[in-house]
């Protein structure tokens, strides 16, 4: 295969694998829209809604799916997992499309969460292993662009279909169902990861999972979980701010609210494309991460220090989304694939992702208590989360730019 053909195949595979991010984020936003409608129709209690949120694609369900899926992915192959779990996802999504009772909603959310979680380590491993050595960040960034695209499409669809009520929510779910079925078909035609096949054929014994909790691997897990975990606590709680900001600065209509949210995701996509994808393969990644963290801390700090006015709100939205585009989430996907050997790569990603998502699920039960402390106090707490994430990431951040996966694995081998 020529170099041009290989590059084209790598981008095709990156997009097909990266659509897991689109489905992940799209499922979360679609679920939040539908829950409000279902609460009214089925008279669901706040506690019931809290459990759905905790065990769905946003938190514990995805975490458990990532843990199990990551282990199976290293044992059975990337293709086996990322192809078949789309069919499982489709089954869960079908329950949500045709839900006529609360039990179908519960089952659908749980299945969707588990399937989304299982797809993440498989897809992220495939992207890292298939990308050219000097373009891993560029390919990882494309997957993050798709993560931001999911909420934009779902928000705009939800706005357009508002007048249809529950039927509109079902149509939004149906579009995710169609994508999942199409992905299962398209992924069936993809090749298995060459690096995974070579590792299997080498005859080398797969290291035990317990080795992830020793030496350099343990340091990587702690660094990744600390950096991304505190950032994700901010992200998971930050949903409280958008409705408050929109009410306070006078965005009274639903169209205005959706428009501002869609714009915020568009800013994030631009940041990924113009900064992360262009620079992360070539510049000092620790410095790039530090700049991102500082930008987000300043943005969040605005709400903790200044009265909430339109200029402050707009600057907050811009700084948080622009800084986030080349920050914790993008680097978490990239570094979690780079810091572990092929035979444990997906398992390690699943472990890290599970810890972060399960922690968010547990933390979500305490969010109402935090929001009750008042807007300014919560802004201070969330600024603290971003500071901790930034410090951990800066202190731990590796210098992997320009190195092959084999070179990174050889450099770390002497730690065991």
Coordinates of C-alpha atoms in Angstrom, one line a residue:
X1 CA 0.0 0.0 0.0
X2 CA 1.3 3.4 -0.9
X3 CA 2.0 6.0 1.8
X4 CA -0.9 8.1 0.5
X5 CA -3.3 5.2 0.5
X6 CA -2.1 4.2 4.0
X7 CA -2.7 7.7 5.2
X8 CA -6.2 7.7 3.7
X9 CA -7.0 4.4 5.4
X10 CA -5.7 5.7 8.7
X11 CA -8.0 8.7 8.6
X12 CA -11.0 6.5 7.6
X13 CA -10.3 4.2 10.5
X14 CA -9.9 7.2 12.9
X15 CA -13.2 8.7 11.9
X16 CA -15.0 5.3 12.2
X17 CA -13.5 4.6 15.6
X18 CA -13.8 8.2 16.7
X19 CA -17.6 8.2 16.1
X20 CA -17.6 6.4 19.5
X21 CA -17.0 9.9 21.0
X22 CA -19.9 11.3 18.9
X23 CA -22.2 8.6 20.2
X24 CA -20.9 9.0 23.8
X25 CA -21.5 12.7 24.1
X26 CA -24.6 12.6 21.9
X27 CA -26.1 10.0 24.2
X28 CA -25.5 12.1 27.3
X29 CA -27.1 15.2 25.9
X30 CA -30.0 13.3 24.3
X31 CA -30.7 11.6 27.6
X32 CA -30.7 14.8 29.5
X33 CA -33.3 16.3 27.0
X34 CA -35.5 13.2 27.1
X35 CA -35.4 12.8 30.9
X36 CA -37.3 16.1 31.4
X37 CA -40.1 14.8 29.2
X38 CA -40.2 11.4 30.7
X39 CA -40.3 12.8 34.2
X40 CA -43.5 14.6 33.4
X41 CA -45.0 11.8 31.5
X42 CA -44.2 9.0 34.0
X43 CA -44.1 11.1 37.1
X44 CA -40.6 10.0 37.9
X45 CA -39.0 11.0 41.2
X46 CA -35.8 13.1 41.4
X47 CA -34.1 10.1 43.0
X48 CA -35.1 7.9 40.1
X49 CA -33.7 10.5 37.7
X50 CA -30.5 10.7 39.7
X51 CA -30.0 7.0 39.4
X52 CA -30.6 7.1 35.7
X53 CA -28.0 9.8 35.3
X54 CA -25.5 8.0 37.5
X55 CA -25.7 4.6 35.8
X56 CA -26.2 5.8 32.2
X57 CA -23.6 6.9 29.6
X58 CA -22.3 9.8 31.6
X59 CA -21.0 8.0 34.6
X60 CA -21.0 4.6 36.3
X61 CA -22.5 2.6 33.4
X62 CA -19.8 3.9 31.0
X63 CA -17.1 3.3 33.6
X64 CA -18.0 -0.3 34.2
X65 CA -18.3 -0.9 30.4
X66 CA -14.9 0.7 29.8
X67 CA -13.3 -1.6 32.5
X68 CA -14.8 -4.8 31.1
X69 CA -14.4 -3.7 27.5
X70 CA -10.8 -2.7 27.9
X71 CA -9.8 -6.1 29.3
X72 CA -11.7 -8.0 26.6
X73 CA -10.2 -5.7 23.9
X74 CA -6.6 -6.6 24.9
X75 CA -7.5 -10.3 24.9
X76 CA -9.8 -10.6 21.9
X77 CA -8.7 -7.7 19.7
X78 CA -9.8 -4.1 19.0
X79 CA -12.0 -5.0 16.1
X80 CA -14.0 -7.7 18.0
X81 CA -15.0 -5.2 20.6
X82 CA -15.6 -2.0 18.6
X83 CA -17.7 -3.8 16.0
X84 CA -20.0 -5.9 18.2
X85 CA -20.5 -3.4 21.0
X86 CA -22.2 -1.1 18.5
X87 CA -24.9 -3.8 18.1
X88 CA -25.4 -3.9 21.9
X89 CA -25.6 -0.1 21.9
X90 CA -28.2 -0.3 19.2
X91 CA -30.3 -2.7 21.3
X92 CA -30.2 -0.3 24.2
X93 CA -31.0 2.7 22.1
X94 CA -33.9 0.8 20.5
X95 CA -35.4 0.4 24.0
X96 CA -35.2 4.2 24.4
X97 CA -36.7 4.9 21.0
X98 CA -39.7 2.7 21.7
X99 CA -39.9 3.1 25.5
X100 CA -43.5 2.8 26.8
X101 CA -42.6 2.0 30.5
X102 CA -40.0 3.2 33.1
X103 CA -38.3 -0.3 33.0
X104 CA -37.5 0.2 29.3
X105 CA -35.9 3.5 30.1
X106 CA -33.8 2.0 32.9
X107 CA -32.7 -1.0 30.8
X108 CA -32.0 1.2 27.8
X109 CA -29.9 3.7 29.7
X110 CA -27.9 1.0 31.4
X111 CA -27.2 -0.9 28.1
X112 CA -26.2 2.3 26.3
X113 CA -23.9 3.3 29.1
X114 CA -22.1 -0.1 29.2
X115 CA -21.8 -0.2 25.4
X116 CA -20.5 3.4 25.1
X117 CA -17.9 2.7 27.9
X118 CA -16.7 -0.5 26.2
X119 CA -16.2 1.2 22.9
X120 CA -14.0 4.0 24.3
X121 CA -10.8 1.9 25.1
X122 CA -11.2 -0.1 21.9
X123 CA -11.6 3.0 19.7
X124 CA -8.9 5.1 21.4
X125 CA -6.4 2.2 21.2
X126 CA -7.2 1.6 17.5
X127 CA -6.7 5.3 16.7
X128 CA -3.3 5.5 18.5
X129 CA -2.1 2.2 17.0
X130 CA -3.1 3.1 13.5
X131 CA -2.0 6.7 13.3
X132 CA 1.4 7.6 11.9
X133 CA 4.0 8.1 14.6
X134 CA 4.2 11.8 14.0
X135 CA 0.5 12.4 13.9
X136 CA -1.1 10.6 16.9
X137 CA -2.3 13.9 18.4
X138 CA -3.8 14.9 15.1
X139 CA -5.7 11.7 14.8
X140 CA -6.7 11.7 18.5
X141 CA -7.9 15.3 18.1
X142 CA -10.2 14.3 15.3
X143 CA -11.9 11.9 17.7
X144 CA -12.3 14.8 20.1
X145 CA -13.8 17.0 17.4
X146 CA -16.5 14.3 17.0
X147 CA -17.1 14.3 20.7
X148 CA -17.9 18.0 20.5
X149 CA -20.0 17.5 17.4
X150 CA -22.3 15.0 19.0
X151 CA -23.9 17.6 21.5
X152 CA -24.1 20.2 18.7
X153 CA -26.2 17.9 16.5
X154 CA -28.3 16.7 19.3
X155 CA -29.0 20.2 20.6
X156 CA -30.0 21.5 17.2
X157 CA -32.2 18.5 16.5
X158 CA -33.8 18.9 19.9
X159 CA -34.5 22.5 19.2
X160 CA -36.0 21.8 15.8
X161 CA -38.2 19.0 17.2
X162 CA -39.3 20.8 20.4
X163 CA -42.9 21.0 19.2
X164 CA -43.1 17.2 18.9
X165 CA -42.6 16.6 22.6
X166 CA -41.7 13.0 23.4
X167 CA -41.7 12.1 19.7
X168 CA -39.0 14.6 19.1
X169 CA -36.8 13.0 21.8
X170 CA -37.4 9.6 20.2
X171 CA -36.3 10.9 16.8
X172 CA -33.1 12.2 18.3
X173 CA -32.5 8.8 19.9
X174 CA -33.3 7.1 16.5
X175 CA -30.6 9.1 14.7
X176 CA -28.1 7.6 17.2
X177 CA -29.5 4.2 16.6
X178 CA -29.1 4.5 12.9
X179 CA -25.5 5.7 13.3
X180 CA -24.7 2.7 15.6
X181 CA -26.1 0.2 13.1
X182 CA -24.2 1.8 10.2
X183 CA -21.0 1.8 12.3
X184 CA -21.4 -1.9 13.0
X185 CA -21.5 -2.5 9.3
X186 CA -18.7 -0.2 8.3
X187 CA -16.4 -1.3 11.1
X188 CA -16.9 -5.0 10.0
X189 CA -14.9 -4.0 6.9
X190 CA -12.0 -2.5 8.9
X191 CA -8.8 -4.4 9.5
X192 CA -7.6 -5.4 13.0
X193 CA -4.9 -3.2 14.6
X194 CA -1.5 -4.3 13.1
X195 CA 0.3 -3.5 16.3
X196 CA -2.1 -5.7 18.3
X197 CA -1.7 -8.6 15.8
X198 CA 2.1 -8.3 16.0
X199 CA 2.0 -8.3 19.8
X200 CA -0.2 -11.5 19.7
X201 CA 2.1 -13.2 17.2
X202 CA 5.3 -12.3 19.1
X203 CA 4.7 -15.1 21.5
X204 CA 5.4 -12.8 24.4
X205 CA 3.2 -13.5 27.4
X206 CA 0.7 -10.9 28.2
X207 CA 1.6 -9.1 31.5
X208 CA -0.8 -9.6 34.3
X209 CA -3.3 -6.8 35.0
X210 CA -1.7 -6.4 38.4
X211 CA 1.4 -5.0 36.7
X212 CA -0.6 -1.8 36.0
X213 CA -0.5 -1.1 39.7
X214 CA 3.2 -1.1 40.0
X215 CA 6.2 1.1 39.0
X216 CA 5.8 3.4 36.1
X217 CA 2.4 2.1 35.1
X218 CA 1.0 3.0 38.5
X219 CA 2.5 6.5 38.2
X220 CA 0.8 6.9 34.8
X221 CA -2.6 5.8 36.1
X222 CA -2.3 8.1 39.1
X223 CA -1.2 11.0 36.8
X224 CA -4.0 10.4 34.3
X225 CA -6.8 9.9 36.8
X226 CA -5.7 12.9 38.9
X227 CA -5.4 15.2 35.9
X228 CA -8.5 14.1 34.1
X229 CA -10.5 13.1 37.2
X230 CA -10.5 16.6 38.8
X231 CA -11.2 18.2 35.4
X232 CA -14.1 15.8 34.9
X233 CA -15.6 16.7 38.3
X234 CA -15.6 20.3 37.1
X235 CA -17.1 19.3 33.7
X236 CA -19.8 17.1 35.3
X237 CA -20.8 19.9 37.7
X238 CA -20.4 22.7 35.2
X239 CA -23.8 21.8 33.8
X240 CA -25.3 23.8 36.7
X241 CA -23.8 27.0 35.4
X242 CA -25.2 27.1 31.9
X243 CA -28.8 27.3 32.9
X244 CA -28.0 29.8 35.6
X245 CA -25.9 32.0 33.3
X246 CA -28.6 31.9 30.6
X247 CA -31.3 32.9 33.0
X248 CA -29.2 35.6 34.6
X249 CA -27.9 37.4 31.5
X250 CA -31.3 37.3 29.9
X251 CA -31.2 34.5 27.3
X252 CA -34.9 33.9 27.8
X253 CA -35.9 31.8 24.8
X254 CA -35.0 28.2 24.3
X255 CA -33.5 29.1 20.9
X256 CA -31.1 31.5 22.5
X257 CA -30.1 29.0 25.1
X258 CA -29.5 26.2 22.6
X259 CA -27.6 28.7 20.3
X260 CA -25.2 29.7 23.1
X261 CA -24.6 26.1 24.0
X262 CA -24.0 25.1 20.4
X263 CA -21.6 28.0 20.0
X264 CA -19.7 26.9 23.0
X265 CA -19.1 23.5 21.6
X266 CA -18.2 25.0 18.2
X267 CA -15.5 27.1 20.0
X268 CA -14.1 23.8 21.5
X269 CA -14.1 22.2 18.1
X270 CA -12.2 25.1 16.6
X271 CA -9.7 25.0 19.5
X272 CA -9.0 21.3 18.9
X273 CA -8.6 21.7 15.2
X274 CA -6.5 24.9 15.2
X275 CA -4.4 24.3 18.4
X276 CA -4.3 20.7 19.6
X277 CA -4.3 19.0 16.2
X278 CA -1.7 21.4 14.8
X279 CA 0.7 21.6 17.7
X280 CA 0.5 18.6 20.1
X281 CA 2.6 16.4 17.8
X282 CA 5.4 19.0 17.5
X283 CA 5.7 21.2 20.6
X284 CA 6.3 20.7 24.3
X285 CA 3.1 18.9 25.4
X286 CA 3.6 19.9 29.1
X287 CA 3.7 23.6 28.1
X288 CA 0.7 23.3 25.9
X289 CA -1.3 21.5 28.7
X290 CA -0.2 24.2 31.2
X291 CA -1.5 27.0 28.9
X292 CA -4.8 25.2 28.5
X293 CA -5.2 24.8 32.3
X294 CA -4.3 28.4 33.0
X295 CA -6.8 29.7 30.4
X296 CA -9.6 27.5 32.0
X297 CA -8.7 28.6 35.6
X298 CA -8.9 32.2 34.6
X299 CA -12.3 31.6 32.9
X300 CA -13.8 29.8 35.8
X301 CA -12.2 32.3 38.2
X302 CA -14.1 35.1 36.6
X303 CA -17.4 33.7 38.0
X304 CA -15.9 33.4 41.4
X305 CA -14.6 37.0 41.5
X306 CA -16.8 39.3 39.3
X307 CA -20.6 39.9 39.2
X308 CA -22.3 37.9 36.4
X309 CA -22.7 40.3 33.5
X310 CA -23.1 39.6 29.8
X311 CA -19.4 40.4 29.0
X312 CA -18.2 38.2 32.0
X313 CA -20.5 35.3 30.9
X314 CA -19.4 35.5 27.2
X315 CA -15.7 35.6 28.2
X316 CA -16.3 32.7 30.6
X317 CA -17.8 30.6 27.8
X318 CA -15.0 31.5 25.4
X319 CA -12.1 30.8 27.8
X320 CA -13.5 27.6 29.1
X321 CA -14.2 26.1 25.7
X322 CA -11.2 27.4 23.9
X323 CA -8.8 26.3 26.7
X324 CA -10.6 23.0 27.0
X325 CA -10.1 22.1 23.4
X326 CA -6.4 21.5 23.8
X327 CA -6.5 20.5 27.4
X328 CA -7.3 17.7 29.8
X329 CA -9.8 15.7 27.7
X330 CA -7.7 15.7 24.5
X331 CA -4.5 14.9 26.3
X332 CA -6.3 12.2 28.4
X333 CA -7.2 10.3 25.2
X334 CA -3.7 10.8 23.8
X335 CA -1.6 10.0 26.9
X336 CA -3.7 7.1 28.1
X337 CA -2.9 5.3 24.8
X338 CA 0.8 6.2 24.8
X339 CA 1.8 5.3 28.3
X340 CA 1.1 1.6 28.3
X341 CA 2.3 -1.4 26.2
X342 CA 0.1 -2.8 23.5
X343 CA -0.9 -5.9 25.4
X344 CA -2.3 -3.8 28.3
X345 CA -3.2 -0.5 26.5
X346 CA -6.9 -0.9 26.4
X347 CA -7.1 -2.5 29.8
X348 CA -5.2 0.5 31.3
X349 CA -7.5 3.0 29.4
X350 CA -10.5 1.1 30.7
X351 CA -9.2 1.2 34.3
X352 CA -8.5 5.0 34.1
X353 CA -11.8 5.8 32.4
X354 CA -13.7 3.6 34.9
X355 CA -12.2 5.3 37.9
X356 CA -13.0 8.8 36.5
X357 CA -16.6 8.0 35.4
X358 CA -17.5 6.1 38.5
X359 CA -16.1 8.9 40.7
X360 CA -18.2 11.3 38.7
X361 CA -21.3 9.1 39.2
X362 CA -20.7 9.1 43.0
X363 CA -19.9 12.8 43.1
X364 CA -23.1 13.6 41.2
X365 CA -25.2 12.6 44.2
X366 CA -23.5 15.5 46.2
X367 CA -23.9 18.1 43.5
X368 CA -27.3 19.3 44.8
X369 CA -25.6 20.0 48.2
X370 CA -22.8 22.0 46.5
X371 CA -25.2 24.0 44.4
X372 CA -27.1 24.9 47.5
X373 CA -24.0 26.7 48.8
X374 CA -24.6 29.4 46.3
X375 CA -23.3 30.3 42.9
X376 CA -20.1 32.1 44.0
X377 CA -19.1 29.4 46.5
X378 CA -19.6 26.7 43.8
X379 CA -17.6 28.8 41.3
X380 CA -14.7 28.8 43.8
X381 CA -14.9 25.1 44.4
X382 CA -14.9 24.4 40.6
X383 CA -12.0 26.8 40.1
X384 CA -10.2 24.7 42.7
X385 CA -10.9 21.5 40.8
X386 CA -9.3 23.0 37.7
X387 CA -6.3 24.2 39.6
X388 CA -5.7 20.7 41.0
X389 CA -6.1 19.2 37.6
X390 CA -3.7 21.7 36.1
X391 CA -1.0 21.2 38.8
X392 CA -1.2 17.4 38.6
X393 CA -1.1 17.4 34.8
X394 CA 1.8 19.8 34.6
X395 CA 3.9 18.0 37.2
X396 CA 3.2 14.6 35.7
X397 CA 2.9 15.4 32.0
X398 CA 5.1 13.2 29.7
X399 CA 7.1 14.4 26.8
X400 CA 5.9 12.0 24.1
X401 CA 5.7 14.3 21.1
X402 CA 7.4 12.8 18.0
X403 CA 8.0 9.4 19.5
X404 CA 6.7 6.1 18.2
X405 CA 4.7 3.8 20.5
X406 CA 7.5 1.2 20.3
X407 CA 10.0 3.8 21.4
X408 CA 7.8 4.9 24.3
X409 CA 7.3 1.3 25.4
X410 CA 11.1 0.6 25.3
X411 CA 11.8 3.7 27.3
X412 CA 9.4 2.6 30.1
X413 CA 10.3 -1.1 30.1
X414 CA 13.2 -0.5 32.5
X415 CA 10.9 0.5 35.2
X416 CA 9.7 -3.1 35.9

